Coordinates of C-alpha atoms (C1' of nucleotides) in Angstrom, one line a residue:
Chain A
M1 CA 26.3 12.7 -11.7
N2 CA 23.6 10.6 -13.2
L3 CA 22.8 7.0 -12.6
E4 CA 24.7 5.6 -15.6
E5 CA 27.9 7.2 -14.4
R6 CA 27.4 5.9 -10.8
I7 CA 26.9 2.4 -12.1
S8 CA 29.9 2.4 -14.4
R9 CA 32.1 3.6 -11.6
R10 CA 30.6 0.8 -9.5
L11 CA 31.5 -1.6 -12.2
R12 CA 35.1 -0.5 -12.3
R13 CA 35.5 -1.0 -8.6
T14 CA 34.2 -4.4 -8.1
H15 CA 37.6 -6.0 -8.2
G16 CA 38.5 -7.9 -5.1
R17 CA 35.0 -8.6 -4.0
Q18 CA 34.4 -12.3 -3.8
F19 CA 30.8 -13.0 -4.3
V20 CA 29.5 -9.7 -5.8
R21 CA 30.5 -9.7 -9.4
D22 CA 28.4 -6.9 -10.8
Y23 CA 26.4 -4.4 -8.8
A24 CA 24.8 -3.0 -11.9
A25 CA 23.1 -6.3 -12.5
L26 CA 21.7 -6.2 -8.9
S27 CA 20.9 -2.6 -8.5
P28 CA 17.2 -1.9 -8.0
A29 CA 17.7 1.3 -9.9
A30 CA 19.2 -0.2 -13.0
H31 CA 17.4 -2.3 -15.7
P32 CA 18.6 -5.0 -18.0
E33 CA 18.3 -4.8 -21.8
E34 CA 16.1 -7.9 -21.8
P35 CA 13.3 -7.8 -19.3
V36 CA 12.4 -11.1 -17.6
G37 CA 9.0 -12.4 -17.0
R38 CA 7.1 -9.7 -18.8
G39 CA 6.6 -11.2 -22.2
A40 CA 2.8 -10.6 -22.3
M41 CA 3.2 -6.9 -21.5
L42 CA 6.0 -6.6 -24.1
E43 CA 3.5 -7.9 -26.7
R44 CA 0.8 -5.5 -25.6
L45 CA 3.2 -2.6 -25.7
L46 CA 4.3 -3.6 -29.2
D47 CA 0.7 -3.8 -30.2
A48 CA 0.1 -0.3 -29.0
L49 CA 3.2 0.8 -31.0
E50 CA 2.2 -1.2 -34.1
P51 CA 1.7 1.8 -36.4
T52 CA 5.3 2.8 -36.1
F53 CA 6.3 -0.4 -38.0
A54 CA 4.3 1.1 -40.9
G55 CA 6.0 4.5 -40.5
E56 CA 3.1 6.1 -38.7
L57 CA 2.9 7.6 -35.2
P58 CA 1.3 5.5 -32.5
P59 CA -1.6 6.8 -30.4
S60 CA -0.8 8.4 -27.1
T61 CA -0.3 5.6 -24.5
Y62 CA -0.1 5.5 -20.7
L63 CA 1.3 2.5 -18.9
W64 CA 0.7 2.2 -15.2
G65 CA 1.2 -0.1 -12.3
P66 CA 2.6 -0.3 -8.8
K67 CA 6.2 0.2 -7.8
G68 CA 8.6 -2.6 -8.7
S69 CA 6.3 -4.2 -11.2
G70 CA 8.7 -3.8 -14.2
K71 CA 7.2 -0.7 -15.9
T72 CA 10.6 0.9 -16.5
A73 CA 12.2 -2.5 -17.4
V74 CA 9.6 -3.0 -20.2
V75 CA 9.3 0.5 -21.6
R76 CA 12.9 1.5 -21.4
A77 CA 14.1 -1.7 -23.1
T78 CA 11.5 -1.4 -25.8
V79 CA 12.0 2.3 -26.5
L80 CA 15.8 2.0 -26.6
Q81 CA 15.5 -0.9 -29.0
L82 CA 13.1 1.0 -31.3
A83 CA 15.3 4.1 -31.1
A84 CA 18.2 2.0 -32.4
V85 CA 16.1 0.6 -35.2
S86 CA 15.1 4.0 -36.3
R87 CA 18.7 5.3 -36.1
N88 CA 20.0 2.4 -38.1
Q89 CA 17.4 2.9 -40.8
R90 CA 18.2 6.5 -41.1
E91 CA 21.9 6.0 -41.3
G92 CA 21.4 3.3 -43.9
I93 CA 19.4 5.5 -46.2
H94 CA 22.5 7.0 -47.8
T95 CA 24.3 3.7 -48.4
T96 CA 21.5 1.5 -49.8
T97 CA 19.6 1.8 -52.9
R98 CA 17.0 -0.9 -52.2
K99 CA 13.4 0.1 -52.1
Q100 CA 12.8 1.9 -48.8
R101 CA 10.2 0.8 -46.3
P102 CA 8.4 3.6 -44.5
P103 CA 11.0 4.7 -41.9
T104 CA 10.3 4.0 -38.3
P105 CA 9.9 7.4 -36.5
P106 CA 12.6 8.3 -34.0
F107 CA 12.1 7.2 -30.4
V108 CA 13.3 9.0 -27.3
Y109 CA 13.3 7.7 -23.7
V110 CA 13.2 10.3 -21.0
D111 CA 13.3 9.8 -17.2
A112 CA 11.2 12.5 -15.8
R113 CA 13.3 12.3 -12.6
E114 CA 16.2 13.7 -14.6
A115 CA 14.0 16.2 -16.4
S116 CA 11.6 17.8 -14.0
S117 CA 11.0 21.1 -15.7
E118 CA 9.7 22.1 -19.2
F119 CA 13.2 23.2 -20.2
A120 CA 14.8 20.0 -19.0
L121 CA 12.2 17.8 -20.7
L122 CA 12.7 19.6 -24.0
A123 CA 16.5 19.4 -23.7
S124 CA 16.3 15.7 -23.1
V125 CA 14.0 15.3 -26.2
L126 CA 16.5 17.2 -28.3
D127 CA 19.3 15.3 -26.9
G128 CA 17.7 12.0 -27.9
L129 CA 17.2 13.3 -31.5
V130 CA 20.8 14.5 -32.2
D131 CA 24.2 12.9 -32.0
R132 CA 25.9 15.7 -30.2
P133 CA 24.9 16.5 -26.6
A134 CA 22.1 19.1 -26.4
P135 CA 22.7 22.3 -24.4
T136 CA 21.6 22.2 -20.8
Q137 CA 21.9 25.9 -20.1
G138 CA 22.3 29.2 -21.8
V139 CA 19.4 28.9 -24.3
S140 CA 15.7 29.6 -24.0
T141 CA 13.0 27.0 -24.1
A142 CA 11.8 28.6 -27.3
D143 CA 15.2 28.0 -28.8
I144 CA 15.2 24.4 -27.8
R145 CA 11.8 24.0 -29.4
S146 CA 13.0 25.5 -32.7
R147 CA 16.0 23.1 -32.7
I148 CA 13.7 20.2 -32.2
D149 CA 11.5 21.4 -35.1
R150 CA 14.6 21.5 -37.2
Q151 CA 15.4 17.9 -36.3
L152 CA 11.9 16.8 -37.1
D153 CA 11.9 18.8 -40.4
D154 CA 12.5 15.9 -42.7
R155 CA 10.7 13.3 -40.5
D156 CA 7.0 12.7 -40.0
G157 CA 7.1 13.0 -36.2
A158 CA 8.6 11.4 -33.1
V159 CA 7.7 9.2 -30.2
V160 CA 8.7 10.4 -26.7
A161 CA 8.5 8.0 -23.8
V162 CA 8.5 9.7 -20.4
D163 CA 9.0 7.5 -17.4
H164 CA 8.2 8.1 -13.7
L165 CA 5.4 10.6 -14.2
G166 CA 3.3 12.0 -11.4
E167 CA 5.8 11.6 -8.6
P168 CA 6.3 14.3 -6.0
R169 CA 9.2 15.9 -7.9
T170 CA 8.2 15.0 -11.5
M171 CA 5.8 16.3 -14.0
T172 CA 2.3 14.8 -14.5
A173 CA 1.3 13.1 -17.7
G174 CA -0.9 16.1 -18.5
A175 CA 1.9 18.5 -18.1
V176 CA 4.1 16.4 -20.4
A177 CA 1.4 16.1 -23.0
E178 CA 1.1 19.9 -22.9
V179 CA 4.9 20.5 -23.3
L180 CA 5.0 18.0 -26.2
T181 CA 2.5 20.0 -28.3
G182 CA 3.1 22.9 -30.6
F183 CA 5.8 21.4 -32.8
D184 CA 5.7 21.6 -36.6
A185 CA 5.6 17.8 -36.7
P186 CA 3.4 15.7 -34.5
V187 CA 4.9 14.2 -31.4
S188 CA 3.3 11.2 -29.8
W189 CA 3.9 10.4 -26.1
L190 CA 4.2 7.2 -24.1
G191 CA 3.8 7.9 -20.4
V192 CA 4.7 5.7 -17.5
G193 CA 3.6 6.1 -14.0
R194 CA 1.9 4.7 -10.9
T195 CA -1.2 6.9 -10.9
P196 CA -4.3 5.2 -12.2
P197 CA -5.6 6.8 -15.4
A198 CA -8.7 7.9 -13.7
E199 CA -6.7 10.1 -11.3
S200 CA -4.4 11.2 -14.0
D201 CA -4.7 14.6 -15.7
A202 CA -4.0 13.3 -19.2
A203 CA -6.3 11.7 -21.8
P204 CA -4.2 8.9 -23.4
E205 CA -5.8 7.0 -26.3
I206 CA -4.5 3.7 -25.0
T207 CA -3.9 2.6 -21.4
L208 CA -2.0 -0.4 -20.4
Q209 CA -2.0 -1.8 -16.8
L210 CA 0.7 -3.8 -15.2
G211 CA 0.1 -5.7 -12.0
A212 CA 2.7 -6.7 -9.4
Y213 CA 4.8 -9.7 -10.2
N214 CA 3.4 -13.0 -9.1
R215 CA 5.7 -15.0 -6.9
H216 CA 7.0 -17.3 -9.7
A217 CA 7.8 -14.4 -12.0
L218 CA 9.6 -12.5 -9.2
V219 CA 11.7 -15.6 -8.5
D220 CA 12.7 -15.5 -12.2
V221 CA 13.6 -11.9 -12.0
V222 CA 15.8 -12.3 -8.9
T223 CA 17.3 -15.4 -10.3
D224 CA 18.2 -13.7 -13.5
R225 CA 19.8 -10.7 -11.7
T226 CA 21.7 -12.7 -9.2
S227 CA 23.0 -15.1 -11.8
R228 CA 24.7 -12.2 -13.4
G229 CA 25.5 -10.1 -10.4
L230 CA 26.6 -12.7 -7.8
S231 CA 29.0 -15.5 -8.0
R232 CA 27.5 -19.0 -8.3
D233 CA 26.0 -20.3 -5.1
A234 CA 26.2 -17.0 -3.3
L235 CA 22.5 -17.4 -2.8
T236 CA 20.6 -20.7 -2.8
H237 CA 17.4 -21.2 -4.7
E238 CA 15.6 -21.5 -1.4
Q239 CA 16.9 -18.1 -0.3
I240 CA 15.7 -16.5 -3.6
R241 CA 12.3 -18.0 -3.1
E242 CA 12.2 -16.5 0.4
I243 CA 13.2 -13.1 -0.9
A244 CA 10.5 -13.2 -3.6
T245 CA 7.9 -14.1 -0.9
R246 CA 8.9 -11.4 1.5
A247 CA 9.1 -8.7 -1.2
D248 CA 5.4 -9.3 -2.1
G249 CA 5.7 -8.9 -5.8
D250 CA 7.9 -5.8 -5.7
A251 CA 11.1 -6.4 -7.7
H252 CA 12.7 -3.2 -6.3
D253 CA 12.4 -4.2 -2.7
A254 CA 13.5 -7.8 -3.5
L255 CA 16.7 -6.5 -5.2
A256 CA 17.3 -4.0 -2.4
G257 CA 17.2 -6.8 0.0
V258 CA 19.7 -8.8 -2.0
V259 CA 22.1 -6.0 -2.2
G260 CA 21.6 -5.2 1.5
G261 CA 22.4 -8.8 2.3
A262 CA 25.5 -8.8 0.2
V263 CA 26.7 -5.6 1.9
I264 CA 26.2 -7.0 5.3
A265 CA 27.9 -10.3 4.4
Q266 CA 30.9 -8.3 3.2
R267 CA 30.9 -6.2 6.3
R268 CA 31.0 -9.4 8.4
G269 CA 33.7 -10.8 6.3
N270 CA 31.6 -13.8 5.2
T271 CA 32.5 -15.6 2.0
T272 CA 28.9 -16.1 1.0
I273 CA 25.5 -14.6 1.9
F274 CA 24.3 -16.5 4.9
P275 CA 20.7 -16.6 5.9
D276 CA 21.5 -14.2 8.8
D277 CA 23.0 -11.7 6.4
L278 CA 20.1 -11.9 4.0
D279 CA 17.7 -11.5 6.9
A280 CA 19.4 -8.3 8.0
G281 CA 19.5 -7.1 4.4
I282 CA 15.8 -7.6 4.0
E283 CA 15.1 -6.1 7.4
A284 CA 17.0 -2.9 6.3
V285 CA 14.5 -2.3 3.5
P286 CA 11.8 -0.1 5.0
S287 CA 8.2 -0.8 4.4
P288 CA 6.8 1.0 2.5
C289 CA 10.0 1.7 0.6
V290 CA 10.7 4.7 -1.7
A291 CA 12.3 3.8 -5.0
L292 CA 16.0 4.2 -4.9
G293 CA 16.0 5.9 -8.3
R294 CA 14.0 8.8 -6.8
V295 CA 16.7 9.3 -4.1
L296 CA 19.6 9.1 -6.5
A297 CA 17.9 11.6 -8.9
L298 CA 18.0 14.3 -6.2
P299 CA 20.4 17.2 -6.7
T300 CA 23.9 16.5 -5.4
N301 CA 23.7 18.6 -2.2
W302 CA 20.5 16.8 -1.3
T303 CA 22.0 13.3 -1.5
R304 CA 24.9 14.6 0.5
V305 CA 22.6 15.8 3.2
L306 CA 20.9 12.4 3.2
A307 CA 24.3 10.6 3.4
V308 CA 25.2 12.6 6.5
L309 CA 21.8 12.1 8.0
I310 CA 21.8 8.3 7.8
D311 CA 25.2 8.3 9.6
L312 CA 24.0 10.4 12.5
D313 CA 23.6 8.9 15.9
A314 CA 20.1 7.9 16.7
G315 CA 19.9 10.7 19.2
A316 CA 20.8 13.4 16.7
R317 CA 17.9 12.3 14.5
D318 CA 15.4 12.6 17.3
S319 CA 14.4 16.0 16.2
V320 CA 14.6 17.9 12.9
T321 CA 16.2 20.8 14.7
E322 CA 18.9 18.6 16.1
A323 CA 19.5 16.8 12.9
T324 CA 19.7 20.2 11.1
R325 CA 22.4 21.5 13.5
A326 CA 24.4 18.3 13.2
I327 CA 24.3 18.2 9.4
A328 CA 25.0 21.9 8.8
A329 CA 28.1 21.6 11.1
T330 CA 29.4 18.6 9.2
E331 CA 32.5 19.1 7.2
G332 CA 31.8 19.0 3.5
I333 CA 28.3 20.5 3.9
E334 CA 28.4 24.1 2.8
L335 CA 24.8 24.9 3.4
S336 CA 23.2 27.2 6.0
E337 CA 21.0 25.7 8.7
S338 CA 17.9 27.2 7.3
T339 CA 18.6 25.5 3.9
V340 CA 19.3 22.1 5.5
R341 CA 16.1 22.4 7.6
R342 CA 14.0 23.2 4.5
M343 CA 15.6 20.3 2.6
L344 CA 14.8 17.9 5.5
Y345 CA 11.1 19.0 5.6
E346 CA 10.8 18.8 1.9
L347 CA 12.3 15.3 1.8
A348 CA 9.8 14.3 4.5
E349 CA 7.0 15.9 2.5
D350 CA 8.0 13.9 -0.6
G351 CA 8.1 10.7 1.4
I352 CA 11.8 10.1 1.1
L353 CA 12.1 10.6 4.9
E354 CA 9.5 9.7 7.4
R355 CA 8.7 11.8 10.4
R356 CA 7.6 9.8 13.4
P357 CA 6.6 11.3 16.8
S358 CA 9.6 11.6 19.0
D359 CA 9.6 11.5 22.8
A360 CA 12.7 13.6 22.9
G361 CA 10.9 16.9 23.4
N362 CA 11.7 19.0 26.4
G363 CA 8.1 19.4 27.3
R364 CA 7.6 22.9 26.0
G365 CA 6.5 23.7 22.5
R366 CA 5.3 21.5 19.7
P367 CA 6.7 18.0 20.0
P368 CA 9.6 17.2 17.7
S369 CA 9.6 14.3 15.2
R370 CA 12.3 11.7 14.5
L371 CA 13.5 11.3 11.0
E372 CA 13.6 7.8 9.5
P373 CA 14.8 7.1 6.0
A374 CA 12.2 5.5 3.8
F375 CA 14.7 4.3 1.3
P376 CA 17.1 1.3 1.4
T377 CA 20.1 2.9 3.1
L378 CA 22.5 0.1 2.6
V379 CA 22.1 0.3 -1.1
F380 CA 22.1 4.1 -1.1
R381 CA 25.3 4.1 0.9
E382 CA 27.1 1.8 -1.6
L383 CA 26.1 3.9 -4.6
F384 CA 26.7 7.2 -2.8
D385 CA 30.3 6.3 -1.8
E386 CA 30.9 5.7 -5.5
S387 CA 30.1 9.2 -6.4
A388 CA 32.1 10.7 -3.5
D389 CA 35.6 10.1 -5.0
Chain B
dA1 C1' 0.7 33.6 26.8
dC2 C1' 4.5 31.6 25.1
dC3 C1' 7.4 28.4 23.0
dT4 C1' 9.1 25.2 19.4
dG5 C1' 8.2 22.6 15.3
dG6 C1' 6.1 22.6 10.6
dT7 C1' 4.5 24.7 6.1
dC8 C1' 4.8 27.5 2.4
dC9 C1' 6.5 30.8 -0.7
dC10 C1' 9.6 34.0 -3.1
dG11 C1' 13.5 36.6 -4.8
dG12 C1' 18.6 37.2 -5.2
dG13 C1' 22.2 35.5 -7.3
dC14 C1' 25.1 31.8 -9.0
dT15 C1' 26.3 29.0 -13.0
dC16 C1' 27.4 28.3 -17.4
dG17 C1' 26.3 27.7 -22.5
dG18 C1' 25.6 31.0 -26.1
dT19 C1' 26.3 35.5 -28.3
dT20 C1' 28.4 39.7 -29.3
dT21 C1' 32.3 42.7 -29.1
dT22 C1' 37.1 43.7 -29.1
Chain C
dA1 C1' 41.0 34.1 -31.0
dA2 C1' 39.8 35.9 -26.8
dA3 C1' 37.3 38.4 -23.8
dA4 C1' 33.2 40.5 -22.3
dC5 C1' 28.5 40.2 -21.9
dC6 C1' 23.8 38.1 -21.8
dG7 C1' 20.2 35.5 -20.0
dA8 C1' 18.0 31.1 -18.7
dG9 C1' 17.1 27.8 -15.1
dC10 C1' 17.3 26.7 -10.5
dC11 C1' 19.9 26.5 -6.0
dC12 C1' 19.8 28.5 -1.8
dG13 C1' 18.6 31.3 2.0
dG14 C1' 15.4 33.4 4.6
dG15 C1' 11.3 34.7 6.6
dA16 C1' 6.2 35.1 7.3
dC17 C1' 2.8 32.6 9.1
dC18 C1' 0.4 28.3 10.9
dA19 C1' 0.1 24.2 14.2
dG20 C1' 0.4 21.9 18.4
dG21 C1' 2.1 21.6 22.8
dT22 C1' 2.8 23.4 28.2

DNA sequence: ACCTGGTCCCGGGCTCGGTTTT
DNA sequence: AAAACCGAGCCCGGGACCAGGT
């Protein structure tokens, strides 16, 4: 189940909640159609994409910046908008006789978290170029390539934006650039990631850097989201300012704190988010915090394992071996102990779980380590419960 | 020496569109 | 039209080997 589905389920089930009107508007893993507080970067991005307005392909571009700085918000909104423009122009060609402008090339937005292999990336690109869903199995990558070629046959090329590059489970910019070569028509890429260009393995013609939100801009972002996601006065302006300060420029962490505060207020049966609730919500956001989108993009069995793990007693998480036994024995988990163990170690390796020295060892052997989630568990729990039914 | 935890890697086989045969 | 077959990706299980402790 992908993020879109999770969120629309969430939307359907928000009846009866008093002060949470719309979790999608609050989710740190979702993004609005209109980014807030990033006007300057939108302009710079449009500058980089300027050639497309004359029907040409833009130079390869890499946009980078820290987590929660609005990279996805800016690029996703822009690319989806331009994709719609291109589609409308194309559909209009048959019905209008007026002199044609050079057509805007097709734009495709791909989240590398949902497309971590060459095959998956190509399938996503094809999917963005056609109306019908592209096959996800049963065909070779060469086949997908020739289908893309067929789609580009009567066009001058395409622009593919690939988000979340260079994460532990996603492709690097260089790998993406490599995959996107070899078509009959040129394909230009727009990469998004946190890695500085100097450490990246690609050679973009343009790089754009985004810094963390300043305090004022982050207040605007949170105000915008809460005004749509929460009922009026669920949070005071003063509380929003405090969130912005404590999140230190990171919109992801700020929103995770808001959702956490809302969840806790609901658990306590409060009719609004009190300072204590918000405090607890913010406290529940680990520091440093892994982006929720990374966790939700894991294969289903992996998120199931995580959901069981965060509900274990503190004692059962005191060693990986203990946690493995408990998880593998849980009803609904159909995995062997050795698989669960490997998953837990890989999650720790990727930074989604943190291993801390534990004093629970029995003296003999290498000391065990305790597993601590490095993602916002309150928000994860909310979204995971949605996908469980 | 021995024990337990941690890292790394690989191949079998499952799944599921697509393709061919009946 | 239906059934059988094919083949691609990748999930899963397992195990060899390394690390860090008594």
